[in-house]
Short mmCIF file of C-alpha atoms in Angstrom, two decimals:
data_model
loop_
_atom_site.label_atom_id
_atom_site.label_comp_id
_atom_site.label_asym_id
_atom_site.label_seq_id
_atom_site.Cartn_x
_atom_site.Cartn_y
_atom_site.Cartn_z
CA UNK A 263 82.22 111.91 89.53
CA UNK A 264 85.84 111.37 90.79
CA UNK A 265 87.98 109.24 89.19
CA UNK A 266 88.81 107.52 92.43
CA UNK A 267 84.78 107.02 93.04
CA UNK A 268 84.92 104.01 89.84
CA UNK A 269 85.21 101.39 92.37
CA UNK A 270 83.69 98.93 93.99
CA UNK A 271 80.28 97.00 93.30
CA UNK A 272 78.34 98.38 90.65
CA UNK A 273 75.53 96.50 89.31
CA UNK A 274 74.80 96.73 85.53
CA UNK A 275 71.58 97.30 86.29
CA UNK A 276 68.37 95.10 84.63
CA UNK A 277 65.92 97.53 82.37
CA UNK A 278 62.48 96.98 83.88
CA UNK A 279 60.18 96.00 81.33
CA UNK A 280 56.56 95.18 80.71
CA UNK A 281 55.24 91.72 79.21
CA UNK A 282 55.13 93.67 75.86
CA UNK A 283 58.65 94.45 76.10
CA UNK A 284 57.54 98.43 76.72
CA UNK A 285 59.86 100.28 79.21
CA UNK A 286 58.16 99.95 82.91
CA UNK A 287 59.07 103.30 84.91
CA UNK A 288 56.92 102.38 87.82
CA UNK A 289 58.79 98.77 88.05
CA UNK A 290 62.11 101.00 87.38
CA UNK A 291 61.81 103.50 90.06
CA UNK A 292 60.68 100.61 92.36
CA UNK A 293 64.00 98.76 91.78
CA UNK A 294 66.18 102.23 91.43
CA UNK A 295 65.38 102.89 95.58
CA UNK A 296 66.06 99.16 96.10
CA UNK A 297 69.75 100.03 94.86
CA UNK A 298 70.37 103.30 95.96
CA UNK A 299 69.19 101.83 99.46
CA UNK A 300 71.72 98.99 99.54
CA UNK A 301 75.42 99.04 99.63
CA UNK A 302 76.64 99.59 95.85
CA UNK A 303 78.88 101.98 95.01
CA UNK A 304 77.35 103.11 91.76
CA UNK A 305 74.66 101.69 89.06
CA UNK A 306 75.11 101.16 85.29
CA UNK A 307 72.27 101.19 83.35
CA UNK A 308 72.36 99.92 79.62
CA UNK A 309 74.97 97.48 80.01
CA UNK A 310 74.42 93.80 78.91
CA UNK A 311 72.11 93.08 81.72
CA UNK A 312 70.10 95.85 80.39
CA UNK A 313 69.70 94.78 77.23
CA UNK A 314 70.89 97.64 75.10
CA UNK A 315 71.32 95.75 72.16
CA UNK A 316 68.10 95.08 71.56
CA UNK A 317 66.67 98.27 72.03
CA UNK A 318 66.59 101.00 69.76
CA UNK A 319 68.24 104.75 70.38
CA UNK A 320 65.58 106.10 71.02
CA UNK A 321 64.73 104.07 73.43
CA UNK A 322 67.66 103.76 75.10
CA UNK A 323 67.94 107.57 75.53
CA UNK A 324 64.51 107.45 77.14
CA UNK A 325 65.49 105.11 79.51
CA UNK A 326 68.61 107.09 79.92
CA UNK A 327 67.05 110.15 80.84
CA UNK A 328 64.46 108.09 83.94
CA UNK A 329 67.38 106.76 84.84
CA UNK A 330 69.96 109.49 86.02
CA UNK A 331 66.63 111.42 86.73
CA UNK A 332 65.57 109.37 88.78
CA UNK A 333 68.83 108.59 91.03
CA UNK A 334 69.17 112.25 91.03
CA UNK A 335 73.22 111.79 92.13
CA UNK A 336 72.22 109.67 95.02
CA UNK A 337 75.18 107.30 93.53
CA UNK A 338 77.35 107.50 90.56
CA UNK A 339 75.84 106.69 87.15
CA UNK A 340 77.15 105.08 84.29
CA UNK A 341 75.25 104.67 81.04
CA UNK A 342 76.28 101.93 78.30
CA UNK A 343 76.95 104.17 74.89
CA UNK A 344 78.51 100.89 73.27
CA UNK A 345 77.31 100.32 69.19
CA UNK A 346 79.18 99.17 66.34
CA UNK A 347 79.62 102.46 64.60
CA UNK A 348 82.00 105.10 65.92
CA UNK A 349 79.21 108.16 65.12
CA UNK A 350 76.45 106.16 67.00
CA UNK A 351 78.46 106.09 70.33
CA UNK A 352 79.40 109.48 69.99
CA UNK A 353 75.89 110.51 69.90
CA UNK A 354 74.91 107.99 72.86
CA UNK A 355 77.76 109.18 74.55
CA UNK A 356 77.19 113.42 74.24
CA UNK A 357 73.18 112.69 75.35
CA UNK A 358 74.75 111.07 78.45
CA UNK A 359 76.70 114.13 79.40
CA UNK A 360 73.25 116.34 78.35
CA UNK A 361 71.13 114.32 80.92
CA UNK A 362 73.87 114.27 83.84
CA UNK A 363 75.32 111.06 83.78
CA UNK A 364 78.37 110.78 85.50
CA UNK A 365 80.37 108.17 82.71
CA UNK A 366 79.64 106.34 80.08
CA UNK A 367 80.84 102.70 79.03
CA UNK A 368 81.57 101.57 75.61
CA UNK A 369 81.84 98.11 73.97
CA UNK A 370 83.76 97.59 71.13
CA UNK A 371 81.70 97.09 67.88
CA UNK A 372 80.63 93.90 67.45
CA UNK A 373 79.80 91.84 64.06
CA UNK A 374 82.79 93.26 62.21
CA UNK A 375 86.16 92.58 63.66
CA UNK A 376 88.52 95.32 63.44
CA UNK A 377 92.55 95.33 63.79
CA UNK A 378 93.92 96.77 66.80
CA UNK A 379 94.78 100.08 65.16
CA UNK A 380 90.88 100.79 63.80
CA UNK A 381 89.73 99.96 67.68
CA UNK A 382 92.57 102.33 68.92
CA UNK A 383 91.09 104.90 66.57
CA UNK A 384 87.40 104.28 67.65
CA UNK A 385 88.27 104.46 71.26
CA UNK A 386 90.16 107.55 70.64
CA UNK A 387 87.49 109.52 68.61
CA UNK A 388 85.07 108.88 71.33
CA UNK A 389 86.92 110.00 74.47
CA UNK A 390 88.32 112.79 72.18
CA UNK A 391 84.47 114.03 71.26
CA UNK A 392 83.21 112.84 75.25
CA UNK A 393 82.92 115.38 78.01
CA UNK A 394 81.91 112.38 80.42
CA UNK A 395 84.84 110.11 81.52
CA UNK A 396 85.29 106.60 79.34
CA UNK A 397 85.03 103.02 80.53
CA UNK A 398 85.77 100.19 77.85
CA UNK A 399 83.76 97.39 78.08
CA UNK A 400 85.81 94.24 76.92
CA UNK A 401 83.27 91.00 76.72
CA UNK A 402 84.77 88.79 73.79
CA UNK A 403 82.41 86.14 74.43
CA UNK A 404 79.79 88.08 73.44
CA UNK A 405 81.68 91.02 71.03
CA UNK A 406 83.73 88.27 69.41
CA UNK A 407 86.72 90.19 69.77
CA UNK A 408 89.15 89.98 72.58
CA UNK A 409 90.76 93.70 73.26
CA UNK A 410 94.20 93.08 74.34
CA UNK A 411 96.42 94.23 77.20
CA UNK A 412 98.35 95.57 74.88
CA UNK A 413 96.00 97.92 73.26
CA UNK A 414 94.31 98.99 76.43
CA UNK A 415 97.77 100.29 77.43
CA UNK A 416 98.41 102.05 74.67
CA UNK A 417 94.75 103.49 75.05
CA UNK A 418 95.19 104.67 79.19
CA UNK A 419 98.25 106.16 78.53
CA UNK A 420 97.29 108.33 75.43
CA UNK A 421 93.50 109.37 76.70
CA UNK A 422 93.44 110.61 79.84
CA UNK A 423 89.70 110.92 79.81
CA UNK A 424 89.51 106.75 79.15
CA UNK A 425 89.43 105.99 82.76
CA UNK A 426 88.85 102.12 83.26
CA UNK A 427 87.95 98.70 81.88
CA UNK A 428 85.43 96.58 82.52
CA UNK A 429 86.95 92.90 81.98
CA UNK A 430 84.60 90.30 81.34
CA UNK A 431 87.13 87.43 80.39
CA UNK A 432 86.78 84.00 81.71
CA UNK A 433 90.50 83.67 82.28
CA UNK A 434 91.75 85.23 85.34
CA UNK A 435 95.13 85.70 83.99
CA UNK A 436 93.72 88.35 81.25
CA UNK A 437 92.90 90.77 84.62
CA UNK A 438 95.90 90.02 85.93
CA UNK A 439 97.96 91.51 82.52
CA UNK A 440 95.74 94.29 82.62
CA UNK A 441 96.49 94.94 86.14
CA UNK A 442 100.17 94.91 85.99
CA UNK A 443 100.37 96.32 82.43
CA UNK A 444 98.15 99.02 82.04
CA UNK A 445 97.66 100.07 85.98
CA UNK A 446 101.18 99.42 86.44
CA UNK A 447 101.92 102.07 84.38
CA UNK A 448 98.93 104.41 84.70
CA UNK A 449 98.03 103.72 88.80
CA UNK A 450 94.77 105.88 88.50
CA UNK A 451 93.28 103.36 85.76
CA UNK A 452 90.34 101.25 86.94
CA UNK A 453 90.38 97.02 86.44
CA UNK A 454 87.50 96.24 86.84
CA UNK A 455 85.83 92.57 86.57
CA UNK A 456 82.68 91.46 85.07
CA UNK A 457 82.43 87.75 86.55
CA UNK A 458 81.18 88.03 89.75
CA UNK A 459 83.02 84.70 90.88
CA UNK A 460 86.15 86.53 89.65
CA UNK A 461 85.76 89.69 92.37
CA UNK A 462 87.82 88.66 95.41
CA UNK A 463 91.25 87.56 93.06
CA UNK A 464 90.44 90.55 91.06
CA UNK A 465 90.86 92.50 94.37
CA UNK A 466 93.72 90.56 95.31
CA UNK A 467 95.90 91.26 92.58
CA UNK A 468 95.09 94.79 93.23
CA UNK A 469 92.06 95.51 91.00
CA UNK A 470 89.41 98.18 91.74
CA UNK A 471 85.96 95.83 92.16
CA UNK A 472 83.39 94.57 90.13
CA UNK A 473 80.17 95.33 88.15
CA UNK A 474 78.63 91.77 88.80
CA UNK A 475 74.97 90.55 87.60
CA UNK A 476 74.04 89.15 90.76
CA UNK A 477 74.42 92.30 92.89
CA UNK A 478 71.27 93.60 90.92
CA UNK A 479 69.15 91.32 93.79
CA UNK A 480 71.67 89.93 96.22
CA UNK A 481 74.17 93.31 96.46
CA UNK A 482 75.00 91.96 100.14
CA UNK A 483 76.79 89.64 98.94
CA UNK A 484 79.32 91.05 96.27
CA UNK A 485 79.20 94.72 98.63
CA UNK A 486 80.04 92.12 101.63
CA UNK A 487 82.99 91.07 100.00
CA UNK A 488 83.95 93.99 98.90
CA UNK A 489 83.83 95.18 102.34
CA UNK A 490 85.56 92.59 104.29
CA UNK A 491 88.50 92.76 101.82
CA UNK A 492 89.36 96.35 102.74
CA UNK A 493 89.06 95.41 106.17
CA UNK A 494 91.20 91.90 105.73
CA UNK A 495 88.03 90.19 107.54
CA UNK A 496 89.06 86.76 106.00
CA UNK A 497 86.41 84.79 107.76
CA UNK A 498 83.60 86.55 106.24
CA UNK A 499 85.11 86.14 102.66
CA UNK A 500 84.59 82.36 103.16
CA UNK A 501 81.02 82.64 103.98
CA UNK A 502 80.24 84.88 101.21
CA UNK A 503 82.16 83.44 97.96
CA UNK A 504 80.59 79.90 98.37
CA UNK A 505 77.34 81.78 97.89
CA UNK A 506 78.27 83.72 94.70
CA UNK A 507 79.85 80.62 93.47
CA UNK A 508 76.80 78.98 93.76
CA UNK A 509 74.40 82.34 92.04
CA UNK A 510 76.99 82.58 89.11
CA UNK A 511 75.84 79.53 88.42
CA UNK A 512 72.58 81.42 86.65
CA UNK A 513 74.42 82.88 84.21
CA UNK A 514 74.81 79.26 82.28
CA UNK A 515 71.36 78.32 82.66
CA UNK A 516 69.74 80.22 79.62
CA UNK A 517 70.89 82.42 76.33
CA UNK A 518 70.38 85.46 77.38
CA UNK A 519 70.10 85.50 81.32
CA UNK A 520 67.88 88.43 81.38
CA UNK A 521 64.86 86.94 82.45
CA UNK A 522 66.52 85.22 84.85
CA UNK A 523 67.84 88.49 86.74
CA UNK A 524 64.26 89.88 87.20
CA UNK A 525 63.02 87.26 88.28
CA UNK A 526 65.64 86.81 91.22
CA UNK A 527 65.23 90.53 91.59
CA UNK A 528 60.85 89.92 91.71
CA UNK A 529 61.71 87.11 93.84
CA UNK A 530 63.99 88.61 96.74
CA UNK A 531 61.22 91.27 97.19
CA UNK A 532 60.63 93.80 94.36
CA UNK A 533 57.17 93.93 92.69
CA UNK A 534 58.43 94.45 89.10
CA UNK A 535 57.20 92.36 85.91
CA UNK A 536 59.89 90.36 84.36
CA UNK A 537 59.38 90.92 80.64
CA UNK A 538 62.94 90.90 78.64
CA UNK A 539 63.61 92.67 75.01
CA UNK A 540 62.61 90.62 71.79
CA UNK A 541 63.79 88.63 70.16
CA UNK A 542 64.53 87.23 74.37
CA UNK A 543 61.76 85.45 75.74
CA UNK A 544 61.08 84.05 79.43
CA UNK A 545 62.79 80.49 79.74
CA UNK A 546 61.25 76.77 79.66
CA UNK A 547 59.89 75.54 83.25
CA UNK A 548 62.54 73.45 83.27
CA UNK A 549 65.29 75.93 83.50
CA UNK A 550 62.96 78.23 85.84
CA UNK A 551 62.52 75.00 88.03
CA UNK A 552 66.56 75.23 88.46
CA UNK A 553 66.78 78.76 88.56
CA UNK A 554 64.53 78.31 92.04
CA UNK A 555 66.72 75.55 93.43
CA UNK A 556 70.11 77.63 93.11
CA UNK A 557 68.67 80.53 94.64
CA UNK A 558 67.88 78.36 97.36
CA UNK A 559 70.96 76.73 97.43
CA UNK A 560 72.65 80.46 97.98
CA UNK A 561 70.21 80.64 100.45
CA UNK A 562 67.27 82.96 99.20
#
């Protein structure tokens, strides 16, 4: 995979799983030719929306291998590698490059907080020991650990094989330091955003795209965009972002949100079950009863 190919809409794509929480292929190959049929520019698998953190390494290398298998370089593939110890995401990481993935994306360790000279040394043992090019994942919300402009400078400009950042901040102005910080001084780095709402200012400010929830069952959207910014089609841009405005609303509706992404991807037309990693479970009828009237609202 090029560097200049870690653009655009990627969707961190759901993990398709039975009621029993077992790993569905047949639901998984059904919603892999969904994807590779629409307008994305690549897929991550084993990201947040995939659940990786409650799934065990074995299982995660499993679903690893069906994965890239099965979009057989159809689009670029990118396989969350994140843990909390430095060895662990090594490992991840070198069975990513066995299986022909084309990057891998790594969260910092969550649970224990570490100073900003451990996390430069974590980062930098992994790209160091990776073959496959590095994305960090920055999601503080969830990580409990915000990783700094600062550090990710320091990070692109010593390790040329740490390639981007996904940036899932809920504060625009954090994208924006990254984007005149660290690509200001290495161009080729990727900003990235993880809010969907957050795409077209990401863009704007001269950021690379997005890897948004939402385009896992409504890609037109976020790809449409994506698309009428590069060719300055305005009008379209206010027809779209109402509707994502209205879709990021999901994310707020239940802790996690993973149910709630296969069932908007079993309800815009893919016949998949919906069952979601323990200790998840599917969400009251209450919240499922306003799940159905914003995807309505957005116009599904």
């Amino acid at each position: 995979m090029s560097l200049d190919s870690l653009k655009g809409i990627i969707p961190p794509v759901s993990t398709i799983l039975k009621e029993n929480g077992e790993f569905d292929k047949t639901g998984m190959g059904v919603f892999i030719e969904r994807l590779v049929a629409s307008d994305v520019n690549g897929l991550l698998f084993l990201g947040s929306a995939g659940e990786f953190s409650q799934l065990s390494n074995p299982v995660r290398k499993e679903i690893a291998e069906f994965c890239v298998k099965s979009v057989a370089g159809r689009k670029p593939v990118i396989i969350g590698t994140g843990a909390c110890g430095t060895a662990e995401v090594i490992d991840l990481s070198l069975h990513a490059a066995s299986i022909g993935a084309d990057a891998v994306i790594v969260v910092n360790p969550y649970y224990q907080p570490m100073d900003d000279e451990r996390l430069y040394n974590h980062y930098r043992t992994i790209a160091e020991a990776s073959t496959l090019p590095v994305i960090i994942y920055n999601f503080p919300a969830l990580t409990g650990q915000d990783l700094s402009p600062q550090l990710i400078k320091r990070l692109a400009l010593d390790c040329p094989n740490i390639v981007g950042i996904k940036d899932t901040v809920d504060c625009i102005s954090h994208i924006r330091d990254l984007i005149i910080h660290v690509k200001g001084a290495r161009p080729d780095f990727k900003v990235i955003c993880g809010y969907d709402e957050y795409l077209f200012m990401t863009l704007a400010m001269g950021g690379d795209g997005a890897i948004p929830g939402t385009s896992n069952f409504a890609p037109e959207i976020t790809c449409g965009i994506y698309k009428a910014f590069q060719e300055n089609d305005l009008e379209t841009i206010k027809e779209l972002a109402p509707r994502l405005a209205t879709l990021a609303q999901l994310y707020s509706l239940d802790v996690p949100f993973s149910w709630l992404l296969k069932e908007a991807i079993r309800s815009t037309g893919s016949d998949i079950p919906t069952g979601v990693a323990a200790p998840a479970t599917a969400p009251s009828e209450d919240v499922k009863k306003r799940f159905h009237e914003i995807l309505k609202q957005a116009g599904f």
